[in-house]
PDB file of C-alpha atoms in Angstrom:
ATOM      1  CA  GLY A 281      95.431  93.131  93.262  1.00 53.00           C
ATOM      2  CA  ALA A 282      92.916  95.084  95.797  1.00 79.00           C
ATOM      3  CA  GLY A 283      92.892  98.312  94.101  1.00 92.00           C
ATOM      4  CA  VAL A 284      94.158  99.934  90.749  1.00 95.00           C
ATOM      5  CA  SER A 285      97.649 100.221  90.647  1.00 96.00           C
ATOM      6  CA  GLN A 286      99.473 102.552  88.568  1.00 97.00           C
ATOM      7  CA  THR A 287     103.134 103.078  87.871  1.00 97.00           C
ATOM      8  CA  PRO A 288     105.267 104.494  88.100  1.00 97.00           C
ATOM      9  CA  SER A 289     104.054 107.171  90.959  1.00 95.00           C
ATOM     10  CA  ASN A 290     106.197 110.006  89.635  1.00 97.00           C
ATOM     11  CA  LYS A 291     107.738 110.283  86.036  1.00 97.00           C
ATOM     12  CA  VAL A 292     110.078 113.326  85.144  1.00 98.00           C
ATOM     13  CA  THR A 293     111.065 113.446  81.264  1.00 97.00           C
ATOM     14  CA  GLU A 294     112.881 116.008  79.189  1.00 97.00           C
ATOM     15  CA  LYS A 295     110.767 117.679  76.283  1.00 97.00           C
ATOM     16  CA  GLY A 296     110.487 115.594  73.365  1.00 97.00           C
ATOM     17  CA  LYS A 297     111.057 112.276  75.166  1.00 98.00           C
ATOM     18  CA  TYR A 298     108.580 109.120  74.701  1.00 98.00           C
ATOM     19  CA  VAL A 299     107.108 107.866  78.179  1.00 98.00           C
ATOM     20  CA  GLU A 300     104.683 105.075  78.901  1.00 98.00           C
ATOM     21  CA  LEU A 301     102.549 104.996  82.020  1.00 98.00           C
ATOM     22  CA  ARG A 302     101.193 101.602  83.349  1.00 98.00           C
ATOM     23  CA  CYS A 303      97.566 100.783  84.843  1.00 98.00           C
ATOM     24  CA  ASP A 304      96.747  97.512  86.509  1.00 97.00           C
ATOM     25  CA  PRO A 305      93.157  97.597  87.001  1.00 96.00           C
ATOM     26  CA  ILE A 306      90.906  95.720  89.765  1.00 94.00           C
ATOM     27  CA  SER A 307      90.960  91.635  89.158  1.00 93.00           C
ATOM     28  CA  GLY A 308      88.021  91.342  86.762  1.00 90.00           C
ATOM     29  CA  HIS A 309      87.011  94.752  86.072  1.00 92.00           C
ATOM     30  CA  THR A 310      86.325  95.175  82.399  1.00 90.00           C
ATOM     31  CA  ALA A 311      85.991  98.822  82.113  1.00 90.00           C
ATOM     32  CA  LEU A 312      89.127 100.761  82.495  1.00 93.00           C
ATOM     33  CA  TYR A 313      89.532 104.814  82.129  1.00 94.00           C
ATOM     34  CA  TRP A 314      92.281 107.105  81.707  1.00 96.00           C
ATOM     35  CA  TYR A 315      92.153 110.478  82.912  1.00 96.00           C
ATOM     36  CA  ARG A 316      94.365 113.503  83.019  1.00 97.00           C
ATOM     37  CA  GLN A 317      94.101 116.023  86.225  1.00 94.00           C
ATOM     38  CA  SER A 318      95.986 119.300  85.992  1.00 93.00           C
ATOM     39  CA  LEU A 319      96.557 121.430  89.134  1.00 87.00           C
ATOM     40  CA  GLY A 320      93.352 122.942  90.358  1.00 83.00           C
ATOM     41  CA  GLN A 321      91.178 121.093  87.891  1.00 88.00           C
ATOM     42  CA  GLY A 322      88.847 118.135  87.906  1.00 91.00           C
ATOM     43  CA  PRO A 323      89.774 114.780  86.061  1.00 94.00           C
ATOM     44  CA  GLU A 324      89.580 115.099  82.070  1.00 94.00           C
ATOM     45  CA  PHE A 325      88.319 111.989  80.482  1.00 92.00           C
ATOM     46  CA  LEU A 326      90.979 110.689  77.769  1.00 95.00           C
ATOM     47  CA  ILE A 327      90.091 107.246  76.977  1.00 94.00           C
ATOM     48  CA  TYR A 328      87.634 104.200  77.834  1.00 91.00           C
ATOM     49  CA  PHE A 329      88.205 100.410  77.489  1.00 92.00           C
ATOM     50  CA  GLN A 330      85.705  98.023  77.456  1.00 89.00           C
ATOM     51  CA  GLY A 331      87.775  94.759  77.466  1.00 88.00           C
ATOM     52  CA  THR A 332      90.856  94.964  74.846  1.00 89.00           C
ATOM     53  CA  GLY A 333      89.270  97.757  72.386  1.00 89.00           C
ATOM     54  CA  ALA A 334      88.901 101.501  72.941  1.00 86.00           C
ATOM     55  CA  ALA A 335      85.175 102.297  73.034  1.00 84.00           C
ATOM     56  CA  ASP A 336      85.982 105.948  73.420  1.00 88.00           C
ATOM     57  CA  ASP A 337      89.080 107.847  72.729  1.00 91.00           C
ATOM     58  CA  SER A 338      87.317 111.131  72.108  1.00 89.00           C
ATOM     59  CA  GLY A 339      89.464 112.789  75.059  1.00 92.00           C
ATOM     60  CA  LEU A 340      92.987 112.272  73.508  1.00 95.00           C
ATOM     61  CA  PRO A 341      94.307 115.418  73.095  1.00 94.00           C
ATOM     62  CA  ASN A 342      96.102 114.718  69.736  1.00 94.00           C
ATOM     63  CA  ASP A 343      97.887 111.921  67.951  1.00 95.00           C
ATOM     64  CA  ARG A 344     100.977 111.881  70.487  1.00 97.00           C
ATOM     65  CA  PHE A 345      98.706 110.308  72.768  1.00 97.00           C
ATOM     66  CA  PHE A 346      97.936 106.584  72.549  1.00 96.00           C
ATOM     67  CA  ALA A 347      96.747 103.642  75.114  1.00 97.00           C
ATOM     68  CA  VAL A 348      96.504  99.874  74.586  1.00 96.00           C
ATOM     69  CA  ARG A 349      94.871  97.170  76.450  1.00 95.00           C
ATOM     70  CA  PRO A 350      96.112  94.258  74.331  1.00 94.00           C
ATOM     71  CA  GLU A 351      94.717  91.438  77.136  1.00 92.00           C
ATOM     72  CA  GLY A 352      91.775  93.276  78.429  1.00 89.00           C
ATOM     73  CA  SER A 353      93.696  93.781  81.839  1.00 93.00           C
ATOM     74  CA  VAL A 354      96.841  95.939  82.169  1.00 96.00           C
ATOM     75  CA  SER A 355      96.844  99.307  80.332  1.00 97.00           C
ATOM     76  CA  THR A 356      99.588 101.358  78.980  1.00 98.00           C
ATOM     77  CA  LEU A 357      99.081 104.876  78.032  1.00 98.00           C
ATOM     78  CA  LYS A 358     101.755 106.316  75.774  1.00 98.00           C
ATOM     79  CA  ILE A 359     102.849 109.711  75.067  1.00 98.00           C
ATOM     80  CA  GLN A 360     105.437 110.491  72.055  1.00 98.00           C
ATOM     81  CA  ARG A 361     107.509 113.764  71.804  1.00 97.00           C
ATOM     82  CA  THR A 362     106.174 114.918  75.190  1.00 98.00           C
ATOM     83  CA  GLU A 363     105.726 118.921  75.780  1.00 97.00           C
ATOM     84  CA  ARG A 364     105.484 120.846  78.997  1.00 96.00           C
ATOM     85  CA  GLY A 365     102.085 121.236  78.806  1.00 96.00           C
ATOM     86  CA  ASP A 366     101.495 117.295  79.122  1.00 97.00           C
ATOM     87  CA  SER A 367     102.698 117.680  82.834  1.00 97.00           C
ATOM     88  CA  ALA A 368      99.661 116.692  85.202  1.00 97.00           C
ATOM     89  CA  VAL A 369      98.656 113.570  87.023  1.00 96.00           C
ATOM     90  CA  TYR A 370      97.306 110.992  84.898  1.00 98.00           C
ATOM     91  CA  LEU A 371      94.707 108.826  86.661  1.00 96.00           C
ATOM     92  CA  CYS A 372      93.376 105.354  85.982  1.00 96.00           C
ATOM     93  CA  ALA A 373      90.093 103.729  86.975  1.00 94.00           C
ATOM     94  CA  SER A 374      88.209 100.514  86.678  1.00 92.00           C
ATOM     95  CA  SER A 375      84.749  99.685  87.071  1.00 89.00           C
ATOM     96  CA  SER A 376      82.675  96.245  86.721  1.00 87.00           C
ATOM     97  CA  ASP A 377      80.005  98.218  85.224  1.00 77.00           C
ATOM     98  CA  PRO A 378      80.589 100.876  82.771  1.00 66.00           C
ATOM     99  CA  GLY A 379      79.230 104.270  83.916  1.00 62.00           C
ATOM    100  CA  THR A 380      78.608 103.173  87.460  1.00 69.00           C
ATOM    101  CA  GLU A 381      81.244 103.381  90.286  1.00 80.00           C
ATOM    102  CA  ALA A 382      84.851 103.902  89.041  1.00 86.00           C
ATOM    103  CA  PHE A 383      87.676 103.068  91.366  1.00 90.00           C
ATOM    104  CA  PHE A 384      90.793 105.009  90.871  1.00 93.00           C
ATOM    105  CA  GLY A 385      94.502 104.680  91.299  1.00 94.00           C
ATOM    106  CA  GLN A 386      96.826 107.078  93.032  1.00 93.00           C
ATOM    107  CA  GLY A 387      97.886 108.449  89.728  1.00 95.00           C
ATOM    108  CA  THR A 388     101.318 109.057  87.908  1.00 97.00           C
ATOM    109  CA  ARG A 389     102.190 112.658  88.429  1.00 96.00           C
ATOM    110  CA  LEU A 390     104.115 113.412  85.225  1.00 98.00           C
ATOM    111  CA  THR A 391     106.635 116.449  84.716  1.00 98.00           C
ATOM    112  CA  VAL A 392     107.944 117.694  81.503  1.00 97.00           C
ATOM    113  CA  VAL A 393     110.881 119.725  81.879  1.00 97.00           C
TER     114      VAL A 393
ATOM    115  CA  ALA B 174      76.717 116.754  75.763  1.00 73.00           C
ATOM    116  CA  GLN B 175      76.546 116.520  79.651  1.00 79.00           C
ATOM    117  CA  SER B 176      78.575 119.299  81.730  1.00 89.00           C
ATOM    118  CA  VAL B 177      79.262 119.585  85.412  1.00 94.00           C
ATOM    119  CA  THR B 178      79.402 122.961  87.351  1.00 96.00           C
ATOM    120  CA  GLN B 179      80.462 123.036  90.992  1.00 96.00           C
ATOM    121  CA  LEU B 180      79.908 126.457  91.996  1.00 93.00           C
ATOM    122  CA  ASP B 181      82.113 127.128  94.693  1.00 94.00           C
ATOM    123  CA  SER B 182      85.907 126.666  94.322  1.00 95.00           C
ATOM    124  CA  GLN B 183      86.605 126.907  98.083  1.00 96.00           C
ATOM    125  CA  VAL B 184      84.254 126.526 100.899  1.00 97.00           C
ATOM    126  CA  PRO B 185      85.958 127.358 104.419  1.00 97.00           C
ATOM    127  CA  VAL B 186      83.777 126.278 107.387  1.00 97.00           C
ATOM    128  CA  PHE B 187      84.306 125.717 111.045  1.00 97.00           C
ATOM    129  CA  GLU B 188      84.468 122.544 112.721  1.00 97.00           C
ATOM    130  CA  GLU B 189      81.035 121.214 113.634  1.00 97.00           C
ATOM    131  CA  ALA B 190      79.351 123.569 111.436  1.00 98.00           C
ATOM    132  CA  PRO B 191      77.034 122.477 108.620  1.00 98.00           C
ATOM    133  CA  VAL B 192      78.104 122.550 105.147  1.00 98.00           C
ATOM    134  CA  GLU B 193      76.450 122.241 101.511  1.00 97.00           C
ATOM    135  CA  LEU B 194      78.650 122.005  98.354  1.00 98.00           C
ATOM    136  CA  ARG B 195      76.909 122.638  95.336  1.00 98.00           C
ATOM    137  CA  CYS B 196      76.841 120.810  92.054  1.00 97.00           C
ATOM    138  CA  ASN B 197      74.456 121.537  88.872  1.00 96.00           C
ATOM    139  CA  TYR B 198      74.705 119.401  85.884  1.00 94.00           C
ATOM    140  CA  SER B 199      73.129 119.648  82.081  1.00 90.00           C
ATOM    141  CA  SER B 200      72.448 116.713  80.300  1.00 82.00           C
ATOM    142  CA  SER B 201      69.767 115.894  77.922  1.00 74.00           C
ATOM    143  CA  VAL B 202      69.393 112.333  78.843  1.00 79.00           C
ATOM    144  CA  SER B 203      69.004 110.471  82.294  1.00 79.00           C
ATOM    145  CA  VAL B 204      72.119 110.712  84.387  1.00 85.00           C
ATOM    146  CA  TYR B 205      74.010 108.931  87.035  1.00 89.00           C
ATOM    147  CA  LEU B 206      75.458 111.336  89.223  1.00 92.00           C
ATOM    148  CA  PHE B 207      78.378 110.817  91.881  1.00 93.00           C
ATOM    149  CA  TRP B 208      80.339 112.759  94.274  1.00 96.00           C
ATOM    150  CA  TYR B 209      84.356 111.732  94.833  1.00 95.00           C
ATOM    151  CA  VAL B 210      86.452 113.050  97.363  1.00 96.00           C
ATOM    152  CA  GLN B 211      90.460 113.208  97.069  1.00 93.00           C
ATOM    153  CA  TYR B 212      92.305 113.775 100.439  1.00 91.00           C
ATOM    154  CA  PRO B 213      95.647 115.312 100.210  1.00 85.00           C
ATOM    155  CA  ASN B 214      98.287 113.126  98.475  1.00 81.00           C
ATOM    156  CA  GLN B 215      95.829 110.274  98.019  1.00 85.00           C
ATOM    157  CA  GLY B 216      93.531 108.869  94.975  1.00 86.00           C
ATOM    158  CA  LEU B 217      89.744 109.845  94.214  1.00 91.00           C
ATOM    159  CA  GLN B 218      87.600 107.866  96.394  1.00 92.00           C
ATOM    160  CA  LEU B 219      83.709 107.539  95.825  1.00 92.00           C
ATOM    161  CA  LEU B 220      81.277 109.267  98.587  1.00 95.00           C
ATOM    162  CA  LEU B 221      78.316 108.695  97.143  1.00 94.00           C
ATOM    163  CA  LYS B 222      76.476 107.748  94.135  1.00 92.00           C
ATOM    164  CA  TYR B 223      72.704 108.000  92.791  1.00 91.00           C
ATOM    165  CA  LEU B 224      71.746 105.646  89.911  1.00 86.00           C
ATOM    166  CA  SER B 225      67.745 105.480  90.406  1.00 84.00           C
ATOM    167  CA  GLY B 226      65.141 105.468  92.983  1.00 86.00           C
ATOM    168  CA  SER B 227      65.677 107.328  95.927  1.00 88.00           C
ATOM    169  CA  THR B 228      66.427 111.201  95.322  1.00 90.00           C
ATOM    170  CA  LEU B 229      68.311 111.118  98.743  1.00 95.00           C
ATOM    171  CA  VAL B 230      71.669 109.380  98.806  1.00 95.00           C
ATOM    172  CA  LYS B 231      73.709 108.562 101.825  1.00 96.00           C
ATOM    173  CA  GLY B 232      77.213 108.071 101.552  1.00 94.00           C
ATOM    174  CA  ILE B 233      80.132 107.547 103.650  1.00 93.00           C
ATOM    175  CA  ASN B 234      81.516 109.500 106.507  1.00 92.00           C
ATOM    176  CA  GLY B 235      78.268 111.159 107.358  1.00 95.00           C
ATOM    177  CA  PHE B 236      77.734 112.714 103.778  1.00 97.00           C
ATOM    178  CA  GLU B 237      74.492 112.994 101.846  1.00 97.00           C
ATOM    179  CA  ALA B 238      73.150 114.194  98.374  1.00 97.00           C
ATOM    180  CA  GLU B 239      69.902 114.936  97.211  1.00 95.00           C
ATOM    181  CA  PHE B 240      69.095 114.688  93.223  1.00 94.00           C
ATOM    182  CA  ASN B 241      66.850 117.449  92.310  1.00 93.00           C
ATOM    183  CA  LYS B 242      65.954 116.947  88.740  1.00 90.00           C
ATOM    184  CA  SER B 243      63.986 120.045  88.197  1.00 91.00           C
ATOM    185  CA  GLN B 244      66.922 122.123  89.186  1.00 92.00           C
ATOM    186  CA  THR B 245      69.417 119.601  87.782  1.00 93.00           C
ATOM    187  CA  SER B 246      71.183 119.882  90.805  1.00 95.00           C
ATOM    188  CA  PHE B 247      72.878 117.092  92.889  1.00 96.00           C
ATOM    189  CA  HIS B 248      74.315 119.000  96.180  1.00 97.00           C
ATOM    190  CA  LEU B 249      76.298 117.505  98.881  1.00 98.00           C
ATOM    191  CA  ARG B 250      75.616 118.050 102.619  1.00 98.00           C
ATOM    192  CA  LYS B 251      76.874 117.080 105.949  1.00 98.00           C
ATOM    193  CA  PRO B 252      75.458 118.260 109.132  1.00 97.00           C
ATOM    194  CA  SER B 253      78.437 118.910 111.306  1.00 97.00           C
ATOM    195  CA  VAL B 254      81.868 118.577 109.614  1.00 97.00           C
ATOM    196  CA  HIS B 255      85.429 117.278 111.326  1.00 97.00           C
ATOM    197  CA  ILE B 256      88.893 118.579 110.658  1.00 96.00           C
ATOM    198  CA  SER B 257      89.418 115.415 108.713  1.00 95.00           C
ATOM    199  CA  ASP B 258      86.759 116.274 106.060  1.00 97.00           C
ATOM    200  CA  THR B 259      89.292 118.800 104.597  1.00 96.00           C
ATOM    201  CA  ALA B 260      89.536 117.597 100.861  1.00 96.00           C
ATOM    202  CA  GLU B 261      88.664 118.282  97.516  1.00 96.00           C
ATOM    203  CA  TYR B 262      85.352 117.167  96.350  1.00 97.00           C
ATOM    204  CA  PHE B 263      84.323 116.543  92.813  1.00 97.00           C
ATOM    205  CA  CYS B 264      80.830 115.967  91.676  1.00 96.00           C
ATOM    206  CA  ALA B 265      80.687 113.866  88.354  1.00 93.00           C
ATOM    207  CA  VAL B 266      78.105 112.791  85.810  1.00 90.00           C
ATOM    208  CA  SER B 267      77.692 109.935  83.454  1.00 85.00           C
ATOM    209  CA  THR B 268      74.575 109.088  81.249  1.00 75.00           C
ATOM    210  CA  GLY B 269      75.246 105.480  82.414  1.00 64.00           C
ATOM    211  CA  GLY B 270      77.488 104.659  79.173  1.00 62.00           C
ATOM    212  CA  PHE B 271      80.930 104.891  79.791  1.00 70.00           C
ATOM    213  CA  LYS B 272      82.168 108.544  79.947  1.00 76.00           C
ATOM    214  CA  THR B 273      82.249 110.115  83.298  1.00 84.00           C
ATOM    215  CA  ILE B 274      82.602 114.134  83.499  1.00 88.00           C
ATOM    216  CA  PHE B 275      84.079 115.502  86.464  1.00 92.00           C
ATOM    217  CA  GLY B 276      83.335 119.293  87.657  1.00 95.00           C
ATOM    218  CA  ALA B 277      86.381 121.276  88.585  1.00 95.00           C
ATOM    219  CA  GLY B 278      86.262 120.602  92.237  1.00 96.00           C
ATOM    220  CA  THR B 279      85.459 122.308  95.492  1.00 97.00           C
ATOM    221  CA  ARG B 280      88.025 122.433  98.130  1.00 96.00           C
ATOM    222  CA  LEU B 281      86.420 122.415 101.690  1.00 97.00           C
ATOM    223  CA  PHE B 282      88.411 123.600 104.252  1.00 97.00           C
ATOM    224  CA  VAL B 283      87.689 122.951 107.684  1.00 97.00           C
ATOM    225  CA  LYS B 284      88.726 125.254 110.573  1.00 96.00           C
ATOM    226  CA  ALA B 285      89.127 124.572 114.159  1.00 94.00           C
TER     227      ALA B 285
END
C-alpha cells in the first residue's frame, strides 16, 4: 500500500482480555517499529524488527506484551490479560533504512474498560 | 542512553508571528535528529531531519531547524506561522541504529 496501515483503528476491550493489533508496513520496508503513545506524551518505543527478527524488544513493558513479524512484512502486537493502564494509542512505523526517516500509521486507539 | 527534552509543553502564538520550538538532546555518540508533526486526529508526519552535513535543515511547510552540537540543541523555527500550523510537534533522536527516542511534545496553538 501507499502508507503504513494499522487495524483496527479503535479497539475497546474488557480488562483481562487478549487483544491483537495489526500493522501492515510500506512495501519493501525492512524495518518496523511499534510505539505506544499515552495522552499528552510522546511516542514511547516498544519494539523494533529488522526483517523477521526482533532486533530490540527492550521497550516492551512486561511479558504480557509480545510482537511477531513472521514473514518480514505484516506485524502483530499481542497483549495478554489487558489492564486499564494499557489504554493508549499504539503506533506502528516502518522505514527502508533503520534509524532514518520512519513513516507512521494512524495508530490503534486501545481502550481497556 | 539518549534522551530528548522539549522545553515548552505549549506555545501560543499569533498568526503571522515567528515561532521557535525548543529541543535539547543528550547522547554520547553522534545522532540523527528529527522533527515530526501530528495534526489533530492524524498520524505523525516527518517535518525535517538532520543526518549529516549542513547544520541548517529546511523542511516542509516553511519550517527549518538548526543543529547545534555544542549546545546539544535542535530548535525548530518558522518565520511566520499560519492557523493551519496548529498541531503537536515532536523532536526525536536516533543514534543511527534503530531506536528513535521522542520528546514529550510541544503543542503549538496559532491564534487569529
